[in-house]
Amino acid sequence: MAKKRKLVKRKKTSSRKKTKKSSLNNFLKSERTHFLAGVVVAFTGLFVFLSMISFLFTGGADQSKVINKTFFELVNDKTLSVDNWTGAGGAFIAQALINDWFGIFAILLPLFVILIGMRWMKVWEGSLVKSFIFTSLSIIFGSIASAFILGNLFSTSFINWGGKHGNTIEYILENSIGWPGIILLIVLFAIILVVVYKKASMFKIQNTLSKGIQRINNNGTESEEEDIEDIEFEKDTEELEKTKENKKPGIIRKIIGFFGWKKPSSSVDKKSDEEETDDLPIKKESLVASKSESDSKDFEVIVPEEDELPIIKEKASASQTDSDETEPGSIDRETGEIMEDYDPKKDLSSFAFPSMDLLKIYDTRNKEVDMDEQNENKDKIIRTLKNYGVEITSIKATVGPTLTLYEIIPQAGVRISRIRNLEDDIALSLSALGIRIIAPMPGKGTIGIEVPNKDPQIVSMQSVIASKRFQECNYDLPVALGRTITNEIFMFDLCKMPHLLVAGATGQGKSVGLNAIITSLLYKKHPAEMKMVLIDPKMVEFNIYSTIEKHYLAKLPDSEKAIITDVTKVTQTLNSLTKEMDDRYELLMRAHVRNLKEYNNKFVKRRLNPDKGHRFLPYIVVVIDEFGDLIMTAGKEIEMPIARIAQKARAVGMHMVIATQRPTTNIITGTIKANFPARMAFRVTSQIDSRTILDRSGANQLVGRGDMLFSQGGDLVRIQCAFVDTPEVEGIAQYIGKQRGYETAFHLPEYEIGETDKSPGAIDVNERDVLFDEAARLIVVHQQGSTSLIQRKFSIGYNRAGRIMDTMEATGIVGPAQGNKPRDVYIADEYSLEKLLSSLD
């Protein structure tokens, strides 16, 4: 019996050991354990990386403490403080890795540790063996190179650039092979590293060397066939590298960039240079200098020339406007074949953009500047300033299409405020309307005086659209407004604004400005890339765009007309747009992108599955005319969705253009102004209206007829808006409408009335106050709907009494508020009240 018991005990203990081993194995093999271990390793590497980065800035201050003290002594000593961001531990680690071991290239060690953690987390799928070999060789060779180069350049630095490892080997090498041998050895190390990391670089080196030998043999000449082969070989290797790089996640690619070598693409550099120079104004000016007989001061007149108009080839179809260069498509996981990029324009591939013949040409190029007018204005300005004791040293005139800018430099000691206060006196002496003084000119040491020309020129929409600047721009939503005072084309990207507020009195060019914005977009954006929501309470301004309904317009599914004129439809449409905004944010979240451009790029590359709800998202531009009329009729119902769209919709490609002829504070509220940083002001009637729209005066001093000020949070820019007449807009709309369009207009999400009516502060009769019944009886007995009566009788605060009174109004016991008068009581007796209260329960 005793033996049997011992056998049973042994079996139990062995089984327990087996279960413990199996559970331990399962724990070690579980994906959660690997992920958590990877997180720990990655954060450890990040800690060491931060300590080494901090060492570069704080190592000099910490060096004496780290060398002369042990870790525990330094931690326990309260009189000493360590400047390293990661504390004493980080300071000791950085000192050991950099100065005592491998020098500055030791920073690759924590990066490799981070890669190990990311591999365990299954975030990165690269080769650890390859990365280890590359990291090891880089640290060994880099420490030697750093000791030789940086050690000699910065010999007095506290950083031991090559570490003890690099200094020791560099000393041995310098004594054995000399500094030329070390240089050759460093080049050899670099070639080895490049070939180890990228095999394609080996072929490039081979090709370069072989071509160099052939050039030497051919006495510096080379056949055209060899040049073509060289170009084709470079293209093939670049495409091979791109396809490999595209398979790696974006974040990982940046981290792996520390371990690799990548030749910068000349096309990318060229593109970035073009983008930078595109934003810089290009001035082509001819200077005509003259000197007045009445005054000896220097006076030069600058007549800016118009931009060169490029030779515009008519766009036969939208598909021809795309670049011929395409990146390799995505690979189908099932078949393994390369799929073509998704083309959103395929449904309307034959769509042709409007031609320039539809815009009217105004011949204003060869008009000479009236020098008599310029000299006369100059003399009057100098005389007026002198009469008030203001002397100037020089004056310069820049002649624009409708205005002339006179820039003066006052003598030393003259206050700018004195010149600014002479605005009306200068306007009186010049007998001109719309004088504006800019004191001082932004970025210049001058004071500007803007004076309208006696013979203003018309800035045509054709000259703006056909300009080289507009035709060659690569903005997402390009808008060309007109010309500045220096005759330059003024244009902006609506995506970067991201919303625009337009104001101006009746007849000052506000409607023409809206048509200019829409026309610019129609000449640049394909129907698949942009949709517009046009809201027109006046019912006549946007009616001419009804013919492009199936191309560019968006509407509610049950709406008959795409141009929205009914106020109730406006409310539904704006709430539908908020729903579209929320839906788009949901798609962006699921696609792990931050904005519409990244999302569409992913979708075009077929990296998003349409079966999971993903779709190509066009830009949506909402244009609202007569916003003041909507606010007066609908109020908060209009303002709330507009504020939501303005606050959030930028990232999902939804942008708003709101226009009003009454820029008062009750229409353009603080909520609206805060979310519309870009402002466009035509002439307004008062200085108060100018301050409402621009936060400063100036719009009340414009001359009208398209004269406007543009502001985007900074300085004001005076622009003459391009003139586009109604027949021109109608012709453009008919040209587009005659082409094949989509089956219907772009449908916005369905919106049911009441879906979002429960706004903050709405009354729910089902959630009544405990004192509601007693308060209702009190009001009916006294037949006086007074909030203060409820306060006194029940000893409650005003807010609670006010909510009870609002609930009574919602249930029909009392009427609406009448100012200081008590509310009307609709219930005559207590019996009727009890009947109503029982129906509410």
Coordinates of N, CA and C in Angstrom, one line a residue, residues 13-216:
T13 N 3.1 14.5 -9.0 CA 4.1 15.6 -9.1 C 4.6 15.7 -10.5
S14 N 4.8 14.6 -11.2 CA 5.3 14.7 -12.6 C 4.2 15.3 -13.5
S15 N 3.0 15.0 -13.3 CA 1.9 15.7 -14.1 C 1.9 17.2 -13.8
R16 N 2.1 17.5 -12.5 CA 2.1 19.0 -12.2 C 3.2 19.7 -12.8
K17 N 4.4 19.0 -12.9 CA 5.6 19.6 -13.5 C 5.3 19.8 -15.0
K18 N 4.6 18.7 -15.6 CA 4.3 18.8 -17.1 C 3.4 20.0 -17.3
T19 N 2.3 20.1 -16.5 CA 1.4 21.2 -16.7 C 2.1 22.6 -16.5
K20 N 3.0 22.6 -15.5 CA 3.7 23.9 -15.3 C 4.6 24.2 -16.6
K21 N 5.3 23.2 -17.1 CA 6.1 23.4 -18.3 C 5.3 23.8 -19.5
S22 N 4.1 23.1 -19.7 CA 3.3 23.4 -20.8 C 2.7 24.9 -20.7
S23 N 2.3 25.2 -19.5 CA 1.8 26.6 -19.3 C 2.8 27.6 -19.5
L24 N 4.1 27.3 -19.0 CA 5.2 28.2 -19.2 C 5.5 28.4 -20.7
N25 N 5.5 27.2 -21.4 CA 5.7 27.3 -22.9 C 4.6 28.1 -23.6
N26 N 3.4 27.9 -23.2 CA 2.3 28.6 -23.8 C 2.4 30.1 -23.5
F27 N 2.9 30.4 -22.3 CA 3.0 31.8 -21.9 C 4.1 32.5 -22.8
L28 N 5.2 31.7 -22.9 CA 6.4 32.3 -23.7 C 6.1 32.4 -25.2
K29 N 5.2 31.5 -25.7 CA 4.9 31.5 -27.1 C 3.7 32.4 -27.5
S30 N 3.0 32.9 -26.5 CA 1.8 33.7 -26.8 C 2.1 35.0 -27.4
E31 N 1.3 35.4 -28.3 CA 1.5 36.7 -29.0 C 1.5 37.9 -28.1
R32 N 0.7 37.8 -27.0 CA 0.6 38.9 -26.1 C 1.9 39.1 -25.4
T33 N 2.6 37.9 -25.0 CA 3.9 38.0 -24.3 C 4.9 38.6 -25.2
H34 N 4.9 38.2 -26.5 CA 5.9 38.7 -27.5 C 5.6 40.2 -27.6
F35 N 4.4 40.7 -27.7 CA 4.1 42.1 -27.9 C 4.6 42.9 -26.7
L36 N 4.2 42.4 -25.5 CA 4.6 43.2 -24.3 C 6.2 43.2 -24.1
A37 N 6.8 42.0 -24.4 CA 8.3 42.0 -24.4 C 8.9 43.0 -25.4
G38 N 8.2 43.1 -26.6 CA 8.7 44.0 -27.6 C 8.5 45.4 -27.1
V39 N 7.4 45.7 -26.5 CA 7.2 47.1 -26.0 C 8.3 47.5 -24.9
V40 N 8.6 46.5 -24.0 CA 9.6 46.8 -23.0 C 10.9 47.0 -23.7
V41 N 11.3 46.2 -24.6 CA 12.6 46.3 -25.3 C 12.7 47.6 -26.1
A42 N 11.6 48.0 -26.8 CA 11.6 49.2 -27.6 C 11.7 50.4 -26.7
F43 N 11.0 50.4 -25.6 CA 11.0 51.6 -24.7 C 12.4 51.7 -24.0
T44 N 13.0 50.5 -23.8 CA 14.4 50.5 -23.2 C 15.4 51.2 -24.2
G45 N 15.2 50.8 -25.5 CA 16.1 51.4 -26.5 C 15.8 52.9 -26.7
L46 N 14.5 53.3 -26.6 CA 14.2 54.7 -26.7 C 14.8 55.5 -25.5
F47 N 14.8 54.9 -24.3 CA 15.4 55.5 -23.1 C 16.9 55.8 -23.4
V48 N 17.6 54.7 -23.8 CA 19.0 54.9 -24.1 C 19.3 55.9 -25.2
F49 N 18.4 55.9 -26.2 CA 18.6 56.8 -27.3 C 18.4 58.3 -26.8
L50 N 17.4 58.5 -26.0 CA 17.2 59.9 -25.4 C 18.4 60.3 -24.6
S51 N 19.0 59.3 -23.8 CA 20.1 59.7 -22.9 C 21.3 60.1 -23.8
M52 N 21.5 59.4 -24.9 CA 22.6 59.7 -25.8 C 22.4 61.0 -26.5
I53 N 21.2 61.3 -26.9 CA 20.9 62.6 -27.5 C 21.2 63.7 -26.5
S54 N 20.7 63.5 -25.3 CA 20.9 64.5 -24.2 C 22.4 64.7 -23.9
F55 N 23.2 63.6 -24.0 CA 24.6 63.7 -23.8 C 25.3 64.7 -24.7
L56 N 24.8 64.8 -25.9 CA 25.5 65.7 -26.8 C 25.3 67.2 -26.4
F57 N 24.3 67.5 -25.6 CA 24.1 68.9 -25.1 C 24.5 69.1 -23.6
T58 N 24.4 68.0 -22.8 CA 24.6 68.2 -21.4 C 25.8 67.3 -20.9
G59 N 26.5 66.6 -21.8 CA 27.5 65.8 -21.3 C 28.7 66.5 -20.7
G60 N 29.0 67.7 -21.2 CA 30.1 68.5 -20.6 C 29.8 68.9 -19.2
A61 N 28.6 69.2 -18.8 CA 28.3 69.6 -17.5 C 28.3 68.4 -16.5
D62 N 28.0 67.2 -17.1 CA 27.8 66.0 -16.2 C 29.1 65.2 -16.2
Q63 N 30.1 65.5 -17.0 CA 31.2 64.6 -17.2 C 32.0 64.4 -15.9
S64 N 32.3 65.5 -15.2 CA 33.1 65.4 -13.9 C 32.4 64.6 -12.9
K65 N 31.0 64.8 -12.8 CA 30.2 64.1 -11.8 C 30.2 62.6 -12.1
V66 N 30.1 62.2 -13.4 CA 30.0 60.8 -13.8 C 31.3 60.1 -13.6
I67 N 32.4 60.8 -13.9 CA 33.7 60.2 -13.8 C 34.2 60.0 -12.4
N68 N 33.9 61.0 -11.5 CA 34.4 61.0 -10.1 C 33.5 60.3 -9.1
K69 N 32.3 60.0 -9.5 CA 31.4 59.4 -8.6 C 30.8 58.1 -9.1
T70 N 30.4 57.2 -8.2 CA 29.7 56.0 -8.7 C 28.2 56.4 -8.8
F71 N 27.5 55.4 -9.4 CA 26.1 55.7 -9.7 C 25.3 55.9 -8.4
F72 N 25.6 55.1 -7.4 CA 24.8 55.2 -6.1 C 25.2 56.4 -5.3
E73 N 26.5 56.8 -5.4 CA 26.9 58.0 -4.8 C 26.2 59.2 -5.4
L74 N 26.1 59.2 -6.7 CA 25.5 60.4 -7.4 C 24.0 60.4 -7.1
V75 N 23.4 59.3 -7.0 CA 22.0 59.2 -6.8 C 21.6 59.7 -5.3
N76 N 22.4 59.3 -4.4 CA 22.2 59.6 -3.0 C 22.7 61.0 -2.6
D77 N 23.5 61.6 -3.4 CA 24.0 62.9 -3.1 C 23.0 64.0 -3.5
K78 N 22.4 64.7 -2.6 CA 21.4 65.7 -2.9 C 22.0 67.0 -3.3
T79 N 23.3 67.2 -3.1 CA 23.9 68.5 -3.5 C 24.2 68.5 -4.9
L80 N 24.3 67.3 -5.6 CA 24.7 67.3 -7.0 C 23.5 67.0 -7.8
S81 N 23.3 67.6 -8.9 CA 22.2 67.4 -9.8 C 22.8 67.1 -11.2
V82 N 22.1 66.2 -11.9 CA 22.5 65.8 -13.2 C 21.7 66.5 -14.3
D83 N 22.3 67.0 -15.3 CA 21.6 67.8 -16.3 C 21.0 66.9 -17.4
N84 N 21.5 65.6 -17.5 CA 21.0 64.7 -18.6 C 19.5 64.6 -18.4
W85 N 18.8 64.5 -19.6 CA 17.3 64.4 -19.5 C 16.8 63.2 -18.9
T86 N 17.6 62.1 -18.9 CA 17.2 60.8 -18.4 C 17.9 60.5 -17.0
G87 N 18.4 61.5 -16.4 CA 18.9 61.4 -15.0 C 20.3 60.8 -15.0
A88 N 20.6 60.3 -13.7 CA 22.0 59.8 -13.5 C 22.2 58.5 -14.3
G89 N 21.2 57.6 -14.4 CA 21.3 56.4 -15.1 C 21.6 56.7 -16.6
G90 N 20.9 57.6 -17.2 CA 21.1 57.9 -18.6 C 22.5 58.5 -18.8
A91 N 22.9 59.4 -17.9 CA 24.2 60.0 -18.0 C 25.4 59.0 -17.9
F92 N 25.3 58.0 -17.0 CA 26.3 56.9 -17.0 C 26.3 56.0 -18.3
I93 N 25.1 55.7 -18.7 CA 25.0 54.9 -19.9 C 25.6 55.6 -21.1
A94 N 25.2 56.9 -21.3 CA 25.7 57.6 -22.5 C 27.2 57.8 -22.4
Q95 N 27.7 58.1 -21.2 CA 29.2 58.2 -21.0 C 29.9 57.0 -21.4
A96 N 29.3 55.8 -21.0 CA 30.0 54.5 -21.3 C 29.9 54.2 -22.8
L97 N 28.8 54.4 -23.4 CA 28.6 54.0 -24.8 C 29.4 54.9 -25.7
I98 N 29.3 56.2 -25.5 CA 30.0 57.1 -26.4 C 31.4 57.3 -26.1
N99 N 31.8 57.8 -24.9 CA 33.2 58.2 -24.6 C 34.0 56.9 -24.3
D100 N 33.4 55.9 -23.7 CA 34.3 54.8 -23.3 C 34.3 53.7 -24.3
W101 N 33.2 53.6 -25.2 CA 33.2 52.5 -26.1 C 33.4 52.9 -27.6
F102 N 32.3 53.2 -28.3 CA 32.3 53.3 -29.7 C 32.1 54.7 -30.2
G103 N 32.1 55.7 -29.4 CA 32.0 57.1 -29.9 C 30.6 57.4 -30.3
I104 N 30.5 58.4 -31.2 CA 29.2 58.9 -31.7 C 28.3 57.9 -32.4
F105 N 29.0 57.0 -33.1 CA 28.2 55.9 -33.8 C 27.6 54.9 -32.9
A106 N 27.9 55.0 -31.6 CA 27.2 54.1 -30.6 C 25.7 54.4 -30.6
I107 N 25.3 55.5 -31.1 CA 23.9 55.9 -31.1 C 23.0 54.9 -31.9
L108 N 23.7 54.1 -32.8 CA 23.0 53.0 -33.6 C 22.6 51.9 -32.7
L109 N 23.2 51.7 -31.6 CA 22.9 50.6 -30.7 C 21.4 50.6 -30.2
P110 N 21.0 51.7 -29.6 CA 19.6 51.8 -29.1 C 18.6 51.7 -30.3
L111 N 19.0 52.2 -31.5 CA 18.1 52.1 -32.6 C 17.9 50.7 -33.0
F112 N 19.0 49.9 -32.9 CA 18.8 48.5 -33.2 C 18.0 47.8 -32.2
V113 N 18.1 48.2 -30.9 CA 17.3 47.6 -29.9 C 15.8 47.9 -30.1
I114 N 15.6 49.2 -30.6 CA 14.2 49.5 -30.9 C 13.6 48.7 -32.0
L115 N 14.5 48.4 -33.0 CA 14.0 47.5 -34.1 C 13.7 46.1 -33.6
I116 N 14.5 45.6 -32.6 CA 14.2 44.3 -32.1 C 12.9 44.3 -31.4
G117 N 12.6 45.3 -30.6 CA 11.3 45.4 -30.0 C 10.1 45.5 -31.0
M118 N 10.3 46.3 -32.0 CA 9.3 46.4 -33.0 C 9.1 45.1 -33.8
R119 N 10.2 44.3 -33.9 CA 10.0 43.0 -34.6 C 9.2 42.1 -33.7
W120 N 9.5 42.1 -32.4 CA 8.7 41.2 -31.5 C 7.2 41.7 -31.4
M121 N 7.0 43.0 -31.6 CA 5.6 43.5 -31.6 C 4.9 43.2 -32.9
K122 N 5.7 42.7 -33.9 CA 5.1 42.4 -35.2 C 4.7 43.7 -35.9
V123 N 5.4 44.8 -35.6 CA 5.2 46.0 -36.3 C 6.1 46.2 -37.5
W124 N 7.3 45.6 -37.4 CA 8.3 45.7 -38.5 C 8.6 44.2 -38.9
E125 N 8.7 44.0 -40.2 CA 9.0 42.6 -40.6 C 10.3 42.5 -41.3
G126 N 11.3 43.3 -41.0 CA 12.6 43.3 -41.6 C 13.4 42.2 -41.1
S127 N 14.7 42.1 -41.6 CA 15.6 41.0 -41.2 C 16.5 41.5 -40.0
L128 N 16.4 40.9 -38.9 CA 17.2 41.3 -37.8 C 18.7 40.9 -38.0
V129 N 18.9 39.8 -38.7 CA 20.3 39.4 -39.0 C 21.0 40.5 -39.8
K130 N 20.3 40.9 -40.9 CA 20.9 41.9 -41.8 C 21.1 43.2 -41.1
S131 N 20.1 43.6 -40.2 CA 20.3 44.8 -39.5 C 21.4 44.7 -38.4
F132 N 21.6 43.5 -37.8 CA 22.7 43.3 -36.9 C 24.0 43.5 -37.6
I133 N 24.1 42.8 -38.7 CA 25.4 42.9 -39.4 C 25.7 44.4 -39.8
F134 N 24.7 45.0 -40.4 CA 24.9 46.4 -40.8 C 25.2 47.3 -39.6
T135 N 24.5 47.1 -38.5 CA 24.8 47.9 -37.3 C 26.2 47.7 -36.8
S136 N 26.6 46.4 -36.7 CA 27.9 46.1 -36.2 C 29.0 46.7 -37.0
L137 N 28.9 46.6 -38.4 CA 29.9 47.1 -39.3 C 29.9 48.6 -39.2
S138 N 28.7 49.2 -39.1 CA 28.6 50.7 -39.1 C 29.3 51.2 -37.8
I139 N 29.0 50.6 -36.7 CA 29.6 51.0 -35.4 C 31.1 50.9 -35.4
I140 N 31.6 49.8 -35.9 CA 33.1 49.5 -35.9 C 33.7 50.5 -36.9
F141 N 33.3 50.5 -38.2 CA 33.9 51.4 -39.1 C 33.6 52.9 -38.8
G142 N 32.4 53.2 -38.3 CA 32.1 54.6 -38.0 C 32.9 55.1 -36.8
S143 N 33.2 54.3 -35.9 CA 34.1 54.8 -34.7 C 35.5 55.2 -35.2
I144 N 36.0 54.4 -36.1 CA 37.3 54.7 -36.7 C 37.3 56.0 -37.5
A145 N 36.3 56.1 -38.4 CA 36.2 57.3 -39.2 C 35.9 58.5 -38.3
S146 N 35.1 58.4 -37.3 CA 34.9 59.6 -36.4 C 36.1 60.0 -35.6
A147 N 36.9 59.0 -35.2 CA 38.1 59.3 -34.5 C 39.1 60.0 -35.4
F148 N 39.2 59.6 -36.7 CA 40.1 60.2 -37.6 C 39.6 61.6 -38.1
I149 N 38.3 61.8 -38.4 CA 37.9 63.0 -38.9 C 37.4 64.0 -37.8
L150 N 36.4 63.6 -37.0 CA 35.9 64.5 -36.0 C 36.8 64.7 -34.9
G151 N 37.6 63.7 -34.6 CA 38.6 63.8 -33.5 C 39.6 64.9 -33.7
N152 N 40.0 65.0 -35.0 CA 41.0 66.1 -35.4 C 40.4 67.4 -35.6
L153 N 39.1 67.5 -36.0 CA 38.4 68.7 -36.2 C 38.0 69.4 -34.9
F154 N 37.5 68.6 -34.0 CA 37.0 69.1 -32.7 C 37.7 68.4 -31.5
S155 N 39.0 68.6 -31.5 CA 39.9 67.9 -30.5 C 39.6 68.4 -29.1
T156 N 39.1 69.6 -28.9 CA 38.9 70.1 -27.6 C 37.5 69.8 -27.0
S157 N 36.7 69.1 -27.8 CA 35.3 68.8 -27.3 C 35.3 67.8 -26.2
F158 N 34.3 67.8 -25.3 CA 34.2 66.8 -24.3 C 33.8 65.5 -24.8
I159 N 33.3 65.4 -26.1 CA 32.9 64.2 -26.7 C 34.1 63.5 -27.3
N160 N 34.2 62.2 -26.9 CA 35.2 61.4 -27.5 C 34.6 60.7 -28.8
W161 N 34.8 61.4 -29.9 CA 34.0 61.1 -31.1 C 34.1 59.7 -31.6
G162 N 35.3 59.1 -31.4 CA 35.5 57.7 -31.9 C 35.4 56.7 -30.7
G163 N 35.3 57.2 -29.5 CA 35.4 56.3 -28.3 C 36.8 55.7 -28.2
K164 N 36.9 55.0 -27.1 CA 38.2 54.3 -26.9 C 38.5 53.3 -28.0
H165 N 37.5 52.7 -28.5 CA 37.7 51.7 -29.6 C 38.2 52.4 -30.9
G166 N 37.6 53.5 -31.3 CA 38.0 54.1 -32.5 C 39.4 54.8 -32.3
N167 N 39.6 55.4 -31.2 CA 40.9 56.1 -31.0 C 42.1 55.1 -31.0
T168 N 41.9 53.9 -30.4 CA 42.9 52.9 -30.3 C 43.3 52.4 -31.7
I169 N 42.2 52.0 -32.5 CA 42.5 51.5 -33.8 C 43.0 52.6 -34.7
E170 N 42.5 53.8 -34.6 CA 42.9 54.9 -35.5 C 44.4 55.2 -35.2
Y171 N 44.8 55.1 -34.0 CA 46.3 55.3 -33.6 C 47.1 54.3 -34.3
I172 N 46.7 53.0 -34.2 CA 47.5 51.9 -34.8 C 47.5 52.1 -36.3
L173 N 46.4 52.4 -36.9 CA 46.4 52.5 -38.4 C 47.2 53.7 -38.8
E174 N 47.1 54.8 -38.1 CA 47.9 56.0 -38.6 C 49.4 55.7 -38.5
N175 N 49.8 55.0 -37.5 CA 51.3 54.6 -37.4 C 51.7 53.6 -38.5
S176 N 50.7 52.8 -38.9 CA 51.1 51.7 -39.8 C 50.9 52.0 -41.3
I177 N 49.8 52.7 -41.6 CA 49.5 52.9 -43.1 C 49.4 54.4 -43.4
G178 N 49.5 55.3 -42.4 CA 49.4 56.8 -42.6 C 48.0 57.3 -42.9
W179 N 47.9 58.6 -42.9 CA 46.6 59.2 -43.1 C 46.0 58.9 -44.5
P180 N 46.8 58.8 -45.6 CA 46.2 58.5 -46.9 C 45.6 57.1 -46.9
G181 N 46.3 56.2 -46.2 CA 45.7 54.8 -46.1 C 44.4 54.8 -45.3
I182 N 44.3 55.6 -44.3 CA 43.1 55.7 -43.5 C 42.0 56.2 -44.3
I183 N 42.2 57.2 -45.1 CA 41.1 57.7 -46.0 C 40.7 56.7 -47.0
L184 N 41.6 55.9 -47.6 CA 41.2 54.9 -48.5 C 40.4 53.8 -47.8
L185 N 40.8 53.5 -46.5 CA 40.1 52.5 -45.7 C 38.7 52.9 -45.4
I186 N 38.5 54.2 -45.1 CA 37.2 54.7 -44.8 C 36.3 54.6 -46.1
V187 N 36.8 55.0 -47.2 CA 36.1 54.8 -48.5 C 35.7 53.3 -48.7
L188 N 36.7 52.5 -48.4 CA 36.4 51.0 -48.6 C 35.3 50.6 -47.6
F189 N 35.3 51.1 -46.4 CA 34.3 50.8 -45.4 C 32.9 51.2 -45.9
A190 N 32.8 52.4 -46.5 CA 31.6 53.0 -47.0 C 31.0 52.1 -48.1
I191 N 31.9 51.7 -49.0 CA 31.4 50.8 -50.2 C 30.9 49.5 -49.6
I192 N 31.6 48.9 -48.6 CA 31.2 47.6 -48.1 C 29.8 47.8 -47.4
L193 N 29.6 48.8 -46.7 CA 28.3 49.0 -46.0 C 27.2 49.2 -47.0
V194 N 27.5 50.0 -48.1 CA 26.4 50.2 -49.1 C 26.1 48.9 -49.8
V195 N 27.1 48.1 -50.2 CA 26.8 46.9 -50.9 C 26.1 45.9 -50.0
V196 N 26.5 45.8 -48.7 CA 25.8 44.9 -47.7 C 24.4 45.2 -47.6
Y197 N 24.0 46.5 -47.5 CA 22.6 46.9 -47.3 C 21.8 46.9 -48.5
K198 N 22.3 47.3 -49.7 CA 21.6 47.4 -50.9 C 22.4 46.7 -52.0
K199 N 21.8 45.6 -52.5 CA 22.5 44.9 -53.6 C 22.5 45.7 -54.9
A200 N 21.5 46.5 -55.1 CA 21.4 47.2 -56.3 C 22.5 48.2 -56.5
S201 N 23.0 48.7 -55.3 CA 24.1 49.7 -55.4 C 25.4 49.1 -56.0
M202 N 25.5 47.8 -55.8 CA 26.7 47.1 -56.4 C 26.7 47.3 -57.9
F203 N 25.5 47.1 -58.5 CA 25.4 47.2 -60.0 C 25.6 48.7 -60.4
K204 N 25.2 49.6 -59.6 CA 25.4 51.0 -59.9 C 26.9 51.3 -59.9
I205 N 27.6 50.8 -58.9 CA 29.1 51.0 -58.8 C 29.8 50.4 -60.0
Q206 N 29.4 49.1 -60.3 CA 29.9 48.5 -61.5 C 29.7 49.2 -62.8
N207 N 28.5 49.7 -62.9 CA 28.1 50.4 -64.2 C 28.9 51.7 -64.3
T208 N 29.0 52.4 -63.1 CA 29.7 53.7 -63.1 C 31.2 53.5 -63.5
L209 N 31.8 52.5 -62.9 CA 33.2 52.3 -63.1 C 33.5 51.8 -64.6
S210 N 32.6 51.0 -65.1 CA 32.8 50.5 -66.5 C 32.6 51.7 -67.5
K211 N 31.6 52.5 -67.2 CA 31.4 53.7 -68.1 C 32.5 54.6 -68.0
G212 N 33.1 54.8 -66.8 CA 34.3 55.7 -66.7 C 35.5 55.2 -67.5
I213 N 35.7 53.8 -67.4 CA 36.8 53.3 -68.2 C 36.6 53.4 -69.7
Q214 N 35.3 53.2 -70.1 CA 35.0 53.4 -71.5 C 35.2 54.8 -72.0
R215 N 34.8 55.8 -71.2 CA 35.0 57.2 -71.5 C 36.5 57.5 -71.7
I216 N 37.3 56.9 -70.8 CA 38.8 57.2 -70.9 C 39.3 56.6 -72.2

